Coordinates of C-alpha atoms in Angstrom, one line a residue:
X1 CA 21.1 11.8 -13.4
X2 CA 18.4 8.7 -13.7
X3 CA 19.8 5.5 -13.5
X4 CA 18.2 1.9 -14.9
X5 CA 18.6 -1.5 -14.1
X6 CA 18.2 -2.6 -17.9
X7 CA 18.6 0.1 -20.8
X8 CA 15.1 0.5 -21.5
X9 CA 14.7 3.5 -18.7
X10 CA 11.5 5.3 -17.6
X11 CA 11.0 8.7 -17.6
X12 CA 12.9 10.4 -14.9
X13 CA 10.8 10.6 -11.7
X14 CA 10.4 13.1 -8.5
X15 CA 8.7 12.3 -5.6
X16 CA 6.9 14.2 -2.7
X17 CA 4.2 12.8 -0.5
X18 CA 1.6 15.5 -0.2
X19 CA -1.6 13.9 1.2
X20 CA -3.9 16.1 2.6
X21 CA -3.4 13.8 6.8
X22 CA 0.3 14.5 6.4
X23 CA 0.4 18.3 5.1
X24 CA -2.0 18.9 7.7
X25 CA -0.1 17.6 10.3
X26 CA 3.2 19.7 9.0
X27 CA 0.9 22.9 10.0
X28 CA -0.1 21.3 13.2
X29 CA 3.6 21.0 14.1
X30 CA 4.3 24.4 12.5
X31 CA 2.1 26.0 14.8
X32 CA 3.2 24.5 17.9
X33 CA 6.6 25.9 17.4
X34 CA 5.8 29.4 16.3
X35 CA 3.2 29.8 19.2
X36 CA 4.3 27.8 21.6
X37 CA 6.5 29.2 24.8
X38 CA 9.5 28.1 26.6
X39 CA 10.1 24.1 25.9
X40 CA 9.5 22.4 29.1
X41 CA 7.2 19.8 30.5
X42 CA 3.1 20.8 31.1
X43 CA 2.3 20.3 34.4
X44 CA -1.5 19.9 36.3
X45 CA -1.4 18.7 39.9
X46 CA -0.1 15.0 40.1
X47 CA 0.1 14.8 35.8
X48 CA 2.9 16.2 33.6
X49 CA 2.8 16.4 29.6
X50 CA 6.1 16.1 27.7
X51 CA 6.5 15.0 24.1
X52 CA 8.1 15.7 21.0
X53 CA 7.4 16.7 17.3
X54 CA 9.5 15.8 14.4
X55 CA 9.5 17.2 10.7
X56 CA 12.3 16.0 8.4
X57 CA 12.3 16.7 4.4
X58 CA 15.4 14.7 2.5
X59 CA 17.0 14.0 -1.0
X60 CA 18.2 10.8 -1.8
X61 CA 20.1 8.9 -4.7
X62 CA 19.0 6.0 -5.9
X63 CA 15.8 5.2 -4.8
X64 CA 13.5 2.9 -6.1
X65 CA 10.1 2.2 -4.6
X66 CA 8.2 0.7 -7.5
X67 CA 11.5 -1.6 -8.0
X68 CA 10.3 -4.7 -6.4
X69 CA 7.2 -6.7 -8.7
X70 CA 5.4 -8.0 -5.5
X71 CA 6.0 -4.2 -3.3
X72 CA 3.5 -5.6 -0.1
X73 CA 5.2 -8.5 0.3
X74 CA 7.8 -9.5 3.2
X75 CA 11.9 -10.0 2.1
X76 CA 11.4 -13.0 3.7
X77 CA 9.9 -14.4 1.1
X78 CA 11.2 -15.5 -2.4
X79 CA 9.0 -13.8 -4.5
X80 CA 9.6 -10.9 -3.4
X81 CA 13.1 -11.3 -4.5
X82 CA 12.2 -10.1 -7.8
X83 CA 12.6 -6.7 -9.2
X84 CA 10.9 -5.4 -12.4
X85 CA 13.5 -5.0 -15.3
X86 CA 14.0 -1.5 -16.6
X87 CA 12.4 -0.2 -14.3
X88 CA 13.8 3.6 -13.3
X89 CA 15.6 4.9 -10.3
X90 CA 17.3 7.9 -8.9
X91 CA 16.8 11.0 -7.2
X92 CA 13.7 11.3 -4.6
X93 CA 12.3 13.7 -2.0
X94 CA 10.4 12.6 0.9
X95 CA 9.7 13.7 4.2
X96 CA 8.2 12.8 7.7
X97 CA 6.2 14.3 10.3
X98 CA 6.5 12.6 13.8
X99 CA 4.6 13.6 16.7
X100 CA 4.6 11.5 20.5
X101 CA 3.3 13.1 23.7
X102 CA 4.0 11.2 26.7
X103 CA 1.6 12.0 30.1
X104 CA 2.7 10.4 33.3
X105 CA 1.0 10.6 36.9
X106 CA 3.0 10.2 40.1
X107 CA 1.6 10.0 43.2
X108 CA 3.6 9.6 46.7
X109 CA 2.0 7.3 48.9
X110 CA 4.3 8.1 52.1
X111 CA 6.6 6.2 53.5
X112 CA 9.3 6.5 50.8
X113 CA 6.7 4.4 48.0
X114 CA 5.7 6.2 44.7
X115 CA 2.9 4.9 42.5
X116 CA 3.3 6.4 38.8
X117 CA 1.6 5.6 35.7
X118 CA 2.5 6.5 31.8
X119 CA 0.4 6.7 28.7
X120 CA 2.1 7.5 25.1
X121 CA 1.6 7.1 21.5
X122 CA 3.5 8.0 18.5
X123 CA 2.0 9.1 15.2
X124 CA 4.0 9.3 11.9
X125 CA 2.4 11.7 8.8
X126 CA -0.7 11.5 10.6
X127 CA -1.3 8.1 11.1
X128 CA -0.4 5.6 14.2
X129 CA 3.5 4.2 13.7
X130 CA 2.7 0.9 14.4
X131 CA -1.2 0.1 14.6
X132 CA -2.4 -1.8 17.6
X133 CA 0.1 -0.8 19.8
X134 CA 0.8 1.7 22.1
X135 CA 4.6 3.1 23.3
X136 CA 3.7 3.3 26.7
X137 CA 0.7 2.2 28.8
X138 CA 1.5 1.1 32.8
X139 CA 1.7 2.2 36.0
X140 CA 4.7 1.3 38.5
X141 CA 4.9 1.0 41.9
X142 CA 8.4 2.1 43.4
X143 CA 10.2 2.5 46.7
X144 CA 13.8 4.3 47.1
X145 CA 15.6 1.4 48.7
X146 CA 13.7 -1.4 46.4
X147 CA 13.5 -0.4 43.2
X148 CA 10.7 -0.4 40.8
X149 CA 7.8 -2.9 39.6
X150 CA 6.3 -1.8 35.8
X151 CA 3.4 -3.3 34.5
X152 CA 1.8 -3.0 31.1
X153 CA 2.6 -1.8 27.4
X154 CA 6.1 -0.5 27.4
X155 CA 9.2 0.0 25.1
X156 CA 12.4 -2.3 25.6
X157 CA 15.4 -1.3 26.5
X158 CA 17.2 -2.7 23.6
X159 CA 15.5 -0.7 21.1
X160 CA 15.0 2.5 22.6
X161 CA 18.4 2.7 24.3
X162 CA 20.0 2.2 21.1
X163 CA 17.5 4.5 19.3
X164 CA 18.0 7.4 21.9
X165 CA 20.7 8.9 22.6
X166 CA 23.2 6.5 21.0
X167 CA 21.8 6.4 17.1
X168 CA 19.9 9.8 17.4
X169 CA 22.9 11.5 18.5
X170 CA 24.9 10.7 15.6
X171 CA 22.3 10.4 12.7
X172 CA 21.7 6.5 13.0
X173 CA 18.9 6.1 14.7
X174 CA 16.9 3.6 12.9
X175 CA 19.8 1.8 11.2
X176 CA 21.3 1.1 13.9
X177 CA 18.5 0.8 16.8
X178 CA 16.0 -0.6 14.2
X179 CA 18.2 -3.3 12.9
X180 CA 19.0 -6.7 14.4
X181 CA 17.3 -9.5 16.3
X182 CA 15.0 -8.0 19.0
X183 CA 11.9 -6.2 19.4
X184 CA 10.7 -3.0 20.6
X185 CA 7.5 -2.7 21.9
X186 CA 5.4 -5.0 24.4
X187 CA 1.8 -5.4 25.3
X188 CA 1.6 -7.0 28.1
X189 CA 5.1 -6.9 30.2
X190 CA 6.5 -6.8 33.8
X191 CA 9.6 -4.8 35.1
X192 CA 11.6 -5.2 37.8
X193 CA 14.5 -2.0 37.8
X194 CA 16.7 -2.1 41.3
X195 CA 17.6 1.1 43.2
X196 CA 20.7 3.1 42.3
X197 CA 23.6 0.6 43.3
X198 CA 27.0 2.1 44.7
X199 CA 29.5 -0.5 42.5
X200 CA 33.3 0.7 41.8
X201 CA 32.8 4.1 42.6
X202 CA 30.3 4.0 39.5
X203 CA 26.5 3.8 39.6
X204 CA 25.0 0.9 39.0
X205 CA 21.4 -0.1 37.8
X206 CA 20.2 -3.4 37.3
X207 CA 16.8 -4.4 35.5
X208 CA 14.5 -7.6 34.4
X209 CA 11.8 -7.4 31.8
X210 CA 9.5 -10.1 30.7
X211 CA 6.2 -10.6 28.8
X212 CA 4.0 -13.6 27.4
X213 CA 2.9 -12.1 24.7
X214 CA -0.2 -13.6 22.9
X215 CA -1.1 -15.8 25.5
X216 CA -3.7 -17.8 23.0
X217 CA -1.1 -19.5 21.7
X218 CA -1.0 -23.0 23.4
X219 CA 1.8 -25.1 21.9
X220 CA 4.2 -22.5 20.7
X221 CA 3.9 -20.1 24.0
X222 CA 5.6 -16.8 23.2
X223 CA 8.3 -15.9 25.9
X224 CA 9.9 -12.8 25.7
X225 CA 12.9 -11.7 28.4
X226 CA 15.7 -8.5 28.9
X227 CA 18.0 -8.2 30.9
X228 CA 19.6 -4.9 31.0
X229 CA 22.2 -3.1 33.0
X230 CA 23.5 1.0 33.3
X231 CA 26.8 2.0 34.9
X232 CA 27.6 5.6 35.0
X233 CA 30.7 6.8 36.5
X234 CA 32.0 10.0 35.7
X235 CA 31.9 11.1 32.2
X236 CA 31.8 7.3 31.9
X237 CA 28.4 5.5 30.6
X238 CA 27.7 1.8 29.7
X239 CA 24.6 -0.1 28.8
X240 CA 24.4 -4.0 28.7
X241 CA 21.4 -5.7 27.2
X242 CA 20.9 -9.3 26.6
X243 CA 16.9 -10.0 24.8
X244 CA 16.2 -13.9 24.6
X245 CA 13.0 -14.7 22.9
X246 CA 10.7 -17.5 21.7
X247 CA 7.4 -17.9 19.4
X248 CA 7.6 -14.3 18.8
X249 CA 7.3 -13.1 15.0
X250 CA 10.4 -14.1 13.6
X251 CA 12.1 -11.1 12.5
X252 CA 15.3 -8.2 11.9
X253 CA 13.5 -5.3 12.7
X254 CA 14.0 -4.3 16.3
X255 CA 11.5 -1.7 16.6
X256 CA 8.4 -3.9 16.1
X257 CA 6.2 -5.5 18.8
X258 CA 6.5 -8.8 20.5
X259 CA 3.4 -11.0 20.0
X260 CA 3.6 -14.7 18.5
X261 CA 4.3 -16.5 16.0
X262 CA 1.8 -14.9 13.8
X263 CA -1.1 -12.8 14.1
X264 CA -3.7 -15.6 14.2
X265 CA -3.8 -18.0 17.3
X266 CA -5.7 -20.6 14.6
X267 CA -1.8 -21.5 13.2
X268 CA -0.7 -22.7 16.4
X269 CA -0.7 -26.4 15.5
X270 CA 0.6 -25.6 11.7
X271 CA 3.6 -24.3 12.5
X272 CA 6.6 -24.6 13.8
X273 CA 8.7 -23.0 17.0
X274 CA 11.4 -20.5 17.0
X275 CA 13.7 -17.8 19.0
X276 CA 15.8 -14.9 18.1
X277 CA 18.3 -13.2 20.7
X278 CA 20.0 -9.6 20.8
X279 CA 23.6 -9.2 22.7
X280 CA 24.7 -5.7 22.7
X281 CA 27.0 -3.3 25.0
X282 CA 26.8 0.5 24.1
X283 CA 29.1 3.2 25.5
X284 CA 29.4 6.9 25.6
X285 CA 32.5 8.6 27.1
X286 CA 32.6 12.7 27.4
X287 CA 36.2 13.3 26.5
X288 CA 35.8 17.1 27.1
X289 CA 32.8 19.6 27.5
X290 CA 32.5 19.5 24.2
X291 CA 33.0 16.4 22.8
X292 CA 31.5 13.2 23.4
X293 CA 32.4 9.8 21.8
X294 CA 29.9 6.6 21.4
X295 CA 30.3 3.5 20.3
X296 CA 28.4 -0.3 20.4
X297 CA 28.9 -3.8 19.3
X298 CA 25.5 -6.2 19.3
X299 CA 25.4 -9.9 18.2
X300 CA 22.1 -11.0 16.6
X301 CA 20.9 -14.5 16.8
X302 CA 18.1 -16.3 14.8
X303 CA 17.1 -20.1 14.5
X304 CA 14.9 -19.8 11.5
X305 CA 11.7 -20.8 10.4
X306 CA 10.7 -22.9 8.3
X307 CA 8.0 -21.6 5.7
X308 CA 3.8 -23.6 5.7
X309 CA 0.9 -22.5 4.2
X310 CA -1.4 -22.0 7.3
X311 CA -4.7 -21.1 5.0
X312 CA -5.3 -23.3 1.7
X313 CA -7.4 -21.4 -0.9
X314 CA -7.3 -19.1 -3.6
X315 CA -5.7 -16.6 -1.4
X316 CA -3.0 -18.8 0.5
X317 CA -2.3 -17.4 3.4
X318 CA 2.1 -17.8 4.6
X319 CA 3.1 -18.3 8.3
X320 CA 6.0 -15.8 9.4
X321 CA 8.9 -17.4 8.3
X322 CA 12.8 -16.7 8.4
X323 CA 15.8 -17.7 6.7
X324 CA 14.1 -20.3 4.3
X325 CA 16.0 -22.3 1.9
X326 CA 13.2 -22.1 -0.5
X327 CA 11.9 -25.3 -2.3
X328 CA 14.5 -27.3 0.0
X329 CA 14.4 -30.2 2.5
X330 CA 15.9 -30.7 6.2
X331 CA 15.2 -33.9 7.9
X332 CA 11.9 -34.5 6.2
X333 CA 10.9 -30.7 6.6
X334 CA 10.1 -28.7 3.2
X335 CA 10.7 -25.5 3.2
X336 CA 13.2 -25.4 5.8
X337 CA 14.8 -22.6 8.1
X338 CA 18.2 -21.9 9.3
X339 CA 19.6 -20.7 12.0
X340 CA 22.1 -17.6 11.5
X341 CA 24.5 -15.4 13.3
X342 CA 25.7 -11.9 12.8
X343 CA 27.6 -8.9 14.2
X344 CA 26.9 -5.3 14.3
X345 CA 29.0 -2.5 14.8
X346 CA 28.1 1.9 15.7
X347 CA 30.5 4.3 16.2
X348 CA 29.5 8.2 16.9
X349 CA 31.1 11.2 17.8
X350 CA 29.5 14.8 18.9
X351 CA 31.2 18.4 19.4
X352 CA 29.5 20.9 21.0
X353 CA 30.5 24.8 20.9
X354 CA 27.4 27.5 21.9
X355 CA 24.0 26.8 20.6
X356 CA 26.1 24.4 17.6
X357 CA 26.2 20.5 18.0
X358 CA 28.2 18.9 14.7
X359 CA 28.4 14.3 14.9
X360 CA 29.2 11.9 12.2
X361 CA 28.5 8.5 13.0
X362 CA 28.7 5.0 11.6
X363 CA 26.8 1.9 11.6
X364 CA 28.1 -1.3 9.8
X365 CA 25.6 -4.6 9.5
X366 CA 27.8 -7.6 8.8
X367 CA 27.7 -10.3 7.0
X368 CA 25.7 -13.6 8.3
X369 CA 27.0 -16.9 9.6
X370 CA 24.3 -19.4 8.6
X371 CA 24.3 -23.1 6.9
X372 CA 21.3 -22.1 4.7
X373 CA 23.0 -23.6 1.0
X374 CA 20.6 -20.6 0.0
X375 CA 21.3 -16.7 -0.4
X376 CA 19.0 -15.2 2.1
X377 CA 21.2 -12.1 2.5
X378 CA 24.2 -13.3 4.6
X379 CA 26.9 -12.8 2.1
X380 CA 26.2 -9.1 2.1
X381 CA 27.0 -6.6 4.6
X382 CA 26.2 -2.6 4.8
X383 CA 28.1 0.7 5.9
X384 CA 26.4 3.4 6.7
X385 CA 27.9 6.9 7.4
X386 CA 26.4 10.5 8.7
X387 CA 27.3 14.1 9.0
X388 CA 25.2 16.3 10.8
X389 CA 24.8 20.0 12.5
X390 CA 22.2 21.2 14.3
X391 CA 21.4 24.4 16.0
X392 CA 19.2 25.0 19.7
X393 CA 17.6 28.2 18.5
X394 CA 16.2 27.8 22.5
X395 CA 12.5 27.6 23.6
X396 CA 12.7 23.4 22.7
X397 CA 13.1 23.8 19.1
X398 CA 16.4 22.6 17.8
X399 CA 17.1 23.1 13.7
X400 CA 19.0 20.7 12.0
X401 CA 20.8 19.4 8.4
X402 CA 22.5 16.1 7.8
X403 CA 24.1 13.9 5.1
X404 CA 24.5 10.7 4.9
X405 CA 25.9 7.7 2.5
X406 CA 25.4 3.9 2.3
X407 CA 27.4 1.3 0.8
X408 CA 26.8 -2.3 0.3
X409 CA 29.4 -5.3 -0.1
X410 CA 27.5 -7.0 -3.3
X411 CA 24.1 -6.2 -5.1
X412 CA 21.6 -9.1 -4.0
X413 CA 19.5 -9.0 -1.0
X414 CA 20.7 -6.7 1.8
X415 CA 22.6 -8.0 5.0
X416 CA 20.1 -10.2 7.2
X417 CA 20.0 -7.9 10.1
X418 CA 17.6 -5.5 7.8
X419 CA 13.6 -5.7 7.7
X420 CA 14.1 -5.1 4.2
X421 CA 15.8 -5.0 0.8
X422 CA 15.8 -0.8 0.7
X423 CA 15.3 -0.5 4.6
X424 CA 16.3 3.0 6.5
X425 CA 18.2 4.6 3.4
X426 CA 15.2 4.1 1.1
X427 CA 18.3 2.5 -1.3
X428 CA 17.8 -0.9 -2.3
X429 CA 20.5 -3.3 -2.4
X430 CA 19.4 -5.6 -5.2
X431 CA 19.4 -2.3 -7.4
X432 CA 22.7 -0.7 -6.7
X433 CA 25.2 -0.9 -4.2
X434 CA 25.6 2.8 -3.2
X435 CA 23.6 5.7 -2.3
X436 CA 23.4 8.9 -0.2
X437 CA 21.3 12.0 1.1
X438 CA 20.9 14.9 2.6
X439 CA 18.2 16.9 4.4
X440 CA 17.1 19.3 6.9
X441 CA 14.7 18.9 9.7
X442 CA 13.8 20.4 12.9
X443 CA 12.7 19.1 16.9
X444 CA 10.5 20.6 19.2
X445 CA 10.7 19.1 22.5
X446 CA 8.0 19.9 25.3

């Protein structure tokens, strides 16, 4: 059934992305699976190949992508608060096609050092996920009693941690790794990780990450730095992560890369500082064999940004703002941003039996604390839940179906610790409050 936001509906509507790149790219996966052998990494002398490749087809309720009157533009911004009336919504199909390899090098130099290097990419429907950056590009020098030293490109911990296993084990994986305060990729970074630590009869590992990022920027100097920490005892495993950042593109979507304050060193002097900061503790307990419980809590932290034109003219050109109270004042400051607080919460549970794995798992985005005497999103707050079952038919391919439902507390814009209005459910809150899905997919793993 098609559903409106004024009486005067459209025509009912179907969608299914079938560009030539990304249909071409389903064969390409295709064939890897149906001719490829047993899954397991490729290995040439000193250099191994491993990687993935994703296809995913869904149905969803209540979509809307030609809702929003301004569709390029950023949620942080009040224009883009505006949907068209009467437009139509309702049932859509779409799918995805996701393909990362990952080659590494590891050469031992003798006397207990290692010096390793790793190159990756990932491509989504043919194209690069994020253009201009790379997953993985450094090389690491390591020694068994010292640790590790990374340099380079490289993923953070807070991101892909929470992305894998935690939210792809239960169905979340974006909703609840993508979401929040941090960032997930960096261009230019260096890693300390210690050696394996022997702490309450656990293991312990303990690791420092910390980048520049665009180092043209003078007066508002990007400073990016994680701390992270894995204990593992028994069926027992934690992961700590605190991110503290400043100058980097103020933002809640913490899979995107850590830069500056915006993409053009030229604003330095026209606009103005700001930080964001991710607190978050994940755990995942085996309570049997077969089943495996999960569960995280993360605090998000933003100061704002205030909002400047940084190029006059026909075509202004916006800084990268965040939290604005729009056409408002703060201590002589138009446009002014506020800092805001908010708490996230996953919870995830597996059972395995044979080749079967079944999980459900939830995510809930709360509401934000904030003095902003504007609604930016913090009165509202998200639930997302998941069912899933997938198969391991064996040679690396698993096969997989899923379900899943979202709920918001009040139609407006969605809770602040999402990139945007219809992020990772495709269901936009300032249409409707619910929605759900279902889908099948299936993973092969080299």
């Amino acid at each position: 059934m098609q559903n409106v936001l004024l009486p005067a509906a459209l025509a009912p509507r179907v969608h299914l992305a079938h560009s030539p790149v990304r249909w071409a790219s389903l064969a390409l996966v295709a064939a890897g699976w149906l001719f490829s052998g047993p899954g397991h990494a490729l290995d040439f002398g000193p250099f191994s190949l491993t990687g993935f490749a994703k296809a995913e087809a869904q149905q969803g309720s209540n979509h809307c992508p030609n809702c929003q009157r301004f569709p390029a533009e950023d949620k942080q911004r009040f224009w883009a608060d505006e949907v068209v009336p009467g437009r139509s919504y309702g049932t859509e199909t779409t799918h995805v096609v996701l393909f990362q390899p990952y080659l590494a090098a590891k050469f031992d130099l003798g006397y207990g050092v290692k010096l390793s290097g790793l190159l990756s990419q990932r491509w989504r429907d043919g194209d690069t996920d994020i253009p201009g950056f790379l997953y993985e590009k450094n090389v690491a020098l390591s020694h068994e009693d010292w640790g590790s030293l990374r340099l380079g490109a490289m993923t953070t911990r807070t991101w892909s941690v929470a992305d894998y296993p935690y939210g792809s084990n239960v169905g979340v994986a974006d909703v609840w790794g993508a979401s929040g305060a941090g960032y997930g990729l960096l261009k230019r970074a260096i890693r300390y990780t210690s050696r394996l630590l022997d702490v309450a009869d656990g293991d312990l590992v303990l690791e420092a990450t910390y980048d520049q990022g665009n180092t043209a920027f003078k007066v508002h100097k990007p400073r990016f730095l994680e701390l992270y920490a894995q204990y593992h005892r028994g069926d027992l495993v934690m992961d700590a992560m605190y991110q503290d950042t400043r100058n980097g593109n103020p933002q809640a979507w913490s899979h995107g890369p850590f830069t500056g304050p915006t993409a053009n060193p030229a604003d330095d002097t026209k606009v103005g500082g700001s930080g964001q900061s991710i607190a978050m503790l994940m755990a995942r307990y085996q309570v049997t064999n077969s089943l495996e419980v999960s569960g995280g809590i993360r605090r998000n932290r933003w100061s704002g940004a205030y909002a400047v034109i940084t190029q006059a003219g026909t075509s202004a050109q916006w800084n990268n703002m965040f939290n604005v109270n729009w056409n408002g004042t703060l201590n002589g400051v138009a446009n002014p941003g506020y800092a805001a607080t908010s708490v996230d919460l996953m919870l995830g549970l597996r059972y395995r039996t044979g080749p079967w794995t079944a999980y459900t798992g939830m995510t809930y985005l709360g509401q934000a604390s904030t003095d902003n005497p504007s609604e930016r999103g913090q009165s509202n707050s998200a639930l997302v839940n998941t069912l899933g079952l997938g198969y391991d038919y064996g040679q690396g391919i698993n096969f997989y179906g899923f379900a899943g439902m979202v709920h918001f507390r009040r139609l407006g814009l969605s809770p602040m610790s999402m990139p945007g209005n219809a992020a990772f459910t495709n269901v936009d809150s300032r249409v409707t409050r619910n929605g759900n899905w279902f889908g099948a997919g299936a993973v092969y793993t080299f």
